[in-house]
Amino acid sequence: MAPLKKKSKKKDLKKLKKKTKTVNVVPIEPRPIESDWWDSFLHKVSSSPGFTIPSDEEEAFKFFFRVSKKTFEYICSLVREDLISRPPSGLINIEGRLLSVEKQVAIAMRRLASGDSQVSVGASFGVGQSTVSQDRLEEIKSKFQSLFGLPNCCGAVDATHVLMTLPAVQTSDDWCDEANNYSMLLQGIVDDEIRFLDVVTGWPGAMTVSRFLKCSGFYKLCENGERLSKKLRLNDVEIREYIVGGVDYPLHPWLMIPYENQDSTPVNSKYREAHEAARYLAVRALSYLKGSWRILSKVMWRPDKSKLPSIILACCLLHNIMIDCGDKLLSDIAIPGHHDLGYEGQSCKLVDTSGGTMRDNLATYLQPR
């Protein structure tokens, strides 16, 4: 048998060259970045009806974005690396210029602050359509002790409904709450400065507040003794770390609620007064949150329920940043008297009686001596 002939490498290379097409790569010039967004935005909205804009530029900035320019720059610094690393698709204005990091942040914050539609906010910009350290916890407990006389108290908790409309194909009893609205629940635990320490959201509004609490990671940590477990002994009374909540929460050794008996007896009157003052911090925090970021106080039109928790959490983070940076709302920005108007708290029937002794000990300690 004749030996096999080896294929010529030269012939193979010639064939490969014939099949291969030469492509000339032309470098793409980067789009210019739009940096004069604030002046452009202010000019657009100044000529629009319906706004009484403060004459002072710093106050005008806070009017639209809730925070000072200094705080705004700090927020931009937190997200700059992530925003710059994103692909530019969709992040250009109607003139084809790339949006600066500042303008991207401004658009997001204006949407959260106003609750206006994406189209409305976009037109204004010329665009198309917790864990707390132990040291910090000791400081919080000290503040609750000095402000309200509550020893070993680590915060206050409350929950609110974020209302929304849903398309017919997504409606279900799970999302329809007690007020016959479609809503998503938000629970926040706050410190003495109404800063959020722990936030839970994403669950449907039809859940009771007590059930919502039980679904949270915070609940599981407390029940397992991994959170709020440190005990304090005062005048032969042992008091575990705890938070305070309203009557719609269950009673636990780490969660103090009011006495169901509203009689002003020496046993519970002092406790009820201190408890209510401390609990109101959580009410204020959620009211302030919804007043600052009005997207949460309006009825959202068919939101993506998988993305809505991210919007809610972003508002909570901005709330904390405002407090940390010392920003205050303008006096003419209305804060609702209560964050959940139309929803009345009801006494929780599923009371964990193991918290009764703890509450009695706390009430005893608070009695005048």
XYZ file of C-alpha atoms in Angstrom:
369
model
C 0.000 0.000 0.000
C 1.285 3.414 -0.999
C 2.221 5.693 1.889
C -0.130 8.547 2.786
C 0.890 11.943 1.508
C 1.259 14.701 4.059
C -0.712 17.859 3.404
C 1.367 20.883 2.598
C 1.291 23.508 5.357
C 2.030 26.193 2.765
C -1.088 25.283 0.782
C -3.208 25.340 3.955
C -1.936 28.810 4.845
C -2.724 30.096 1.326
C -6.271 28.751 1.546
C -6.717 30.319 5.021
C -5.547 33.722 3.750
C -8.041 33.587 0.878
C -10.939 32.864 3.265
C -9.929 35.460 5.837
C -11.231 38.982 5.344
C -9.312 41.951 6.578
C -11.310 44.213 8.875
C -10.154 47.761 9.399
C -10.910 48.829 13.004
C -11.844 52.470 13.208
C -11.477 53.891 16.729
C -14.795 55.134 18.149
C -14.601 58.596 19.571
C -16.011 58.776 23.113
C -19.213 60.745 23.505
C -18.836 64.003 25.396
C -20.099 63.919 28.980
C -22.828 66.324 30.064
C -21.630 68.188 33.146
C -23.732 71.364 33.295
C -26.814 69.426 34.385
C -27.778 71.638 37.360
C -27.919 74.922 35.445
C -29.823 73.258 32.616
C -32.277 71.598 35.004
C -32.887 74.784 36.984
C -33.538 76.723 33.780
C -36.108 74.151 32.593
C -38.066 73.934 35.828
C -37.944 77.699 36.456
C -39.932 78.253 33.282
C -42.482 75.556 34.201
C -45.704 76.444 36.067
C -46.459 75.000 39.485
C -43.122 75.600 41.245
C -42.274 78.267 43.792
C -38.529 77.838 43.837
C -36.443 79.335 46.672
C -34.282 82.215 45.470
C -31.221 80.936 47.319
C -29.462 78.399 45.088
C -28.525 76.049 47.949
C -32.119 76.036 49.200
C -33.367 75.516 45.646
C -31.113 72.468 45.338
C -32.540 71.016 48.565
C -36.061 71.796 47.360
C -35.646 69.444 44.407
C -33.268 66.791 45.792
C -33.892 66.965 49.584
C -30.169 67.116 50.386
C -27.521 69.818 50.340
C -24.981 70.000 47.511
C -22.312 68.727 49.890
C -24.355 65.658 50.787
C -25.226 65.156 47.123
C -21.520 65.084 46.229
C -20.948 62.554 49.004
C -23.682 60.285 47.590
C -22.120 60.574 44.126
C -18.758 59.515 45.554
C -20.356 56.354 46.968
C -21.743 55.208 43.614
C -19.270 56.751 41.160
C -17.185 53.628 40.553
C -20.238 51.443 39.902
C -21.881 53.954 37.569
C -18.711 54.586 35.570
C -18.178 50.844 35.071
C -21.642 50.390 33.550
C -22.025 50.189 29.770
C -23.213 53.520 28.294
C -26.313 52.028 26.644
C -29.401 53.999 27.688
C -27.382 56.542 29.661
C -27.361 59.364 27.114
C -29.443 62.484 26.791
C -31.495 63.555 23.779
C -28.420 65.253 22.302
C -26.402 62.040 22.429
C -24.096 63.072 25.259
C -23.222 60.636 28.059
C -24.860 61.429 31.372
C -22.433 62.389 34.107
C -22.503 60.467 37.384
C -23.967 63.579 39.016
C -26.812 63.748 36.528
C -27.600 60.043 36.868
C -27.778 60.412 40.654
C -29.834 63.609 40.356
C -32.394 61.923 38.100
C -32.788 59.023 40.543
C -33.085 61.302 43.577
C -35.573 63.611 41.866
C -37.724 60.597 40.997
C -37.633 59.387 44.612
C -38.194 62.861 46.074
C -41.099 63.889 43.863
C -42.785 60.607 43.023
C -43.373 62.009 39.522
C -43.411 59.690 36.526
C -40.173 58.724 34.800
C -41.311 60.621 31.716
C -41.950 63.800 33.706
C -38.642 63.608 35.564
C -36.782 62.714 32.382
C -38.193 65.734 30.562
C -36.842 68.028 33.278
C -33.350 66.699 32.633
C -33.595 66.444 28.857
C -33.576 62.636 29.010
C -35.853 60.296 27.073
C -38.043 57.803 28.841
C -27.961 46.610 59.139
C -25.846 45.559 61.614
C -24.824 47.987 64.415
C -21.534 47.670 66.299
C -21.670 47.018 70.050
C -20.149 50.452 70.814
C -22.867 52.120 68.763
C -25.516 49.998 70.498
C -24.296 51.078 73.931
C -24.594 54.692 72.800
C -28.168 54.107 71.593
C -29.135 52.462 74.895
C -27.669 55.379 76.792
C -29.771 57.822 74.736
C -33.013 55.895 75.304
C -32.243 55.823 79.020
C -31.636 59.578 79.235
C -34.510 60.593 76.922
C -37.244 58.239 78.103
C -35.949 56.554 81.252
C -35.956 53.168 79.474
C -32.899 51.105 80.485
C -31.333 48.686 77.991
C -33.664 49.816 75.175
C -32.095 49.404 71.710
C -34.643 51.034 69.405
C -38.236 51.354 68.237
C -40.069 49.421 65.519
C -43.024 50.162 63.257
C -44.325 49.116 59.838
C -46.035 50.938 56.978
C -47.756 50.147 53.664
C -46.382 51.317 50.311
C -49.452 51.520 48.059
C -49.563 50.465 44.426
C -51.871 49.534 41.576
C -51.408 46.200 39.876
C -52.428 44.914 36.453
C -55.333 42.454 36.500
C -53.055 39.485 35.815
C -51.022 40.221 38.966
C -53.823 40.967 41.416
C -54.284 38.506 44.248
C -55.537 38.409 47.818
C -51.914 38.213 49.013
C -51.268 41.801 47.987
C -54.682 43.203 48.976
C -54.409 44.556 52.524
C -56.951 45.209 55.284
C -57.851 48.608 53.777
C -58.577 46.941 50.433
C -55.454 48.450 48.829
C -52.684 46.663 47.002
C -49.523 47.325 48.977
C -46.065 46.185 50.021
C -44.981 46.238 53.663
C -41.950 48.053 55.034
C -40.706 47.535 58.587
C -38.064 49.723 60.175
C -36.221 49.649 63.494
C -34.809 53.076 64.386
C -32.466 54.644 66.904
C -32.891 57.796 69.006
C -32.144 60.015 65.971
C -34.761 58.195 63.806
C -31.970 56.584 61.793
C -32.876 53.164 60.370
C -30.926 50.347 62.033
C -32.772 47.468 60.377
C -35.126 47.467 57.378
C -37.284 44.673 55.969
C -39.497 44.970 52.884
C -40.763 43.027 49.873
C -43.595 41.196 51.618
C -47.259 41.603 50.532
C -49.547 43.999 52.386
C -52.129 41.351 53.236
C -49.797 40.008 55.943
C -50.399 41.097 59.527
C -47.636 43.123 61.132
C -46.950 40.328 63.612
C -46.613 37.776 60.806
C -44.379 40.167 58.875
C -42.110 40.469 61.901
C -41.817 36.675 62.178
C -40.669 36.471 58.547
C -37.749 38.811 59.176
C -34.171 37.754 59.828
C -34.149 40.097 62.841
C -36.875 38.015 64.518
C -34.961 34.780 64.017
C -31.746 36.281 65.405
C -33.541 37.571 68.505
C -35.355 34.287 69.117
C -32.066 32.391 68.833
C -30.359 34.745 71.275
C -27.982 36.128 68.650
C -29.415 39.645 68.862
C -30.728 41.700 71.821
C -29.501 39.095 74.313
C -27.432 41.176 76.727
C -28.999 41.522 80.191
C -28.859 44.366 82.685
C -29.547 44.084 86.413
C -31.001 47.145 88.140
C -32.331 47.191 91.715
C -32.706 43.388 91.725
C -34.636 43.613 88.423
C -33.171 41.818 85.391
C -33.868 43.520 82.055
C -32.879 42.061 78.710
C -32.044 44.229 75.682
C -35.247 45.047 73.804
C -37.010 47.297 71.304
C -40.435 48.914 71.677
C -43.404 48.485 69.336
C -47.140 49.200 69.090
C -50.141 47.096 70.034
C -50.164 45.328 66.661
C -46.863 43.635 67.553
C -46.587 40.496 69.703
C -45.045 40.620 73.167
C -41.618 38.996 73.474
C -38.801 39.245 76.025
C -36.971 41.412 73.438
C -40.038 43.339 72.172
C -42.051 45.476 74.583
C -45.615 46.555 73.714
C -48.152 48.546 75.793
C -50.367 46.917 78.392
C -53.736 45.950 76.924
C -55.400 47.383 80.024
C -55.439 51.144 79.474
C -56.347 52.028 83.098
C -53.935 54.574 84.552
C -52.801 52.433 87.456
C -49.523 53.006 89.272
C -48.276 49.750 87.765
C -48.491 50.768 84.123
C -48.973 54.549 83.778
C -45.280 55.492 83.945
C -44.356 52.582 81.702
C -47.039 53.506 79.145
C -45.876 57.129 79.020
C -42.217 56.207 78.484
C -43.059 53.444 76.040
C -45.290 55.648 73.883
C -42.707 58.449 73.691
C -39.987 56.019 72.603
C -42.230 54.123 70.166
C -43.180 57.382 68.464
C -39.619 57.633 67.154
C -40.419 54.844 64.680
C -43.662 56.599 63.678
C -41.704 59.811 63.058
C -39.034 58.013 61.055
C -41.514 56.447 58.625
C -43.480 59.712 58.354
C -40.265 61.598 57.620
C -39.262 58.937 55.083
C -42.544 59.224 53.172
C -42.520 63.014 53.385
C -38.963 63.282 52.091
C -39.230 60.681 49.346
C -42.750 61.090 48.051
C -42.507 58.166 45.680
C -43.296 56.082 48.793
C -46.324 58.158 49.817
C -48.025 58.077 46.432
C -49.850 55.141 44.853
C -47.288 53.554 42.543
C -48.589 52.729 39.086
C -47.948 49.071 38.273
C -44.455 48.799 39.774
C -42.221 45.804 39.202
C -42.685 44.017 42.543
C -39.216 42.467 42.248
C -37.584 45.899 41.897
C -39.778 47.871 44.311
C -37.860 46.676 47.434
C -34.669 48.179 45.958
C -36.431 51.538 45.544
C -37.708 51.404 49.130
C -34.284 50.468 50.525
C -32.626 53.246 48.506
C -34.973 55.768 50.129
C -34.099 54.393 53.577
C -30.372 54.727 52.853
C -30.846 58.308 51.656
C -32.848 58.995 54.829
C -29.880 57.831 56.938
C -27.371 59.794 54.844
C -29.404 62.976 55.358
C -29.285 62.457 59.125
C -25.574 61.610 59.142
C -24.775 64.715 57.063
C -27.007 66.990 59.155
C -29.376 67.860 56.299
C -32.840 69.078 57.248
C -35.933 69.344 55.093
C -37.177 72.742 54.046
C -39.984 73.959 56.305
C -42.525 74.030 53.462
C -42.084 70.328 52.645
C -45.022 68.618 54.328
C -44.442 65.629 56.590
C -47.563 63.505 57.141
C -48.869 63.335 60.695
C -48.809 59.556 60.417
C -47.104 57.366 57.855
C -50.013 54.943 57.474
C -53.258 56.921 57.447
C -56.275 54.660 57.072
C -54.618 51.730 58.843
C -55.494 51.356 62.500
C -53.328 49.251 64.729
C -55.156 46.358 66.363
C -54.139 44.512 69.482
C -52.179 41.407 68.560
C -53.929 38.275 69.817
C -50.915 36.012 69.336
C -49.142 37.323 72.422
C -46.038 35.528 73.604
C -46.626 35.523 77.363
C -42.949 34.847 78.042
C -42.443 38.572 77.555
C -44.920 39.454 80.313
C -42.404 39.082 83.132
C -39.918 41.271 81.307
C -42.543 43.991 80.794
C -43.629 43.827 84.439
C -39.993 44.099 85.562
C -39.527 47.155 83.345
C -42.735 48.761 84.621
C -41.676 48.086 88.212
C -38.305 49.704 87.640
C -39.978 52.809 86.200
C -42.227 53.369 89.223
C -41.466 56.530 91.228
C -39.451 55.831 94.332
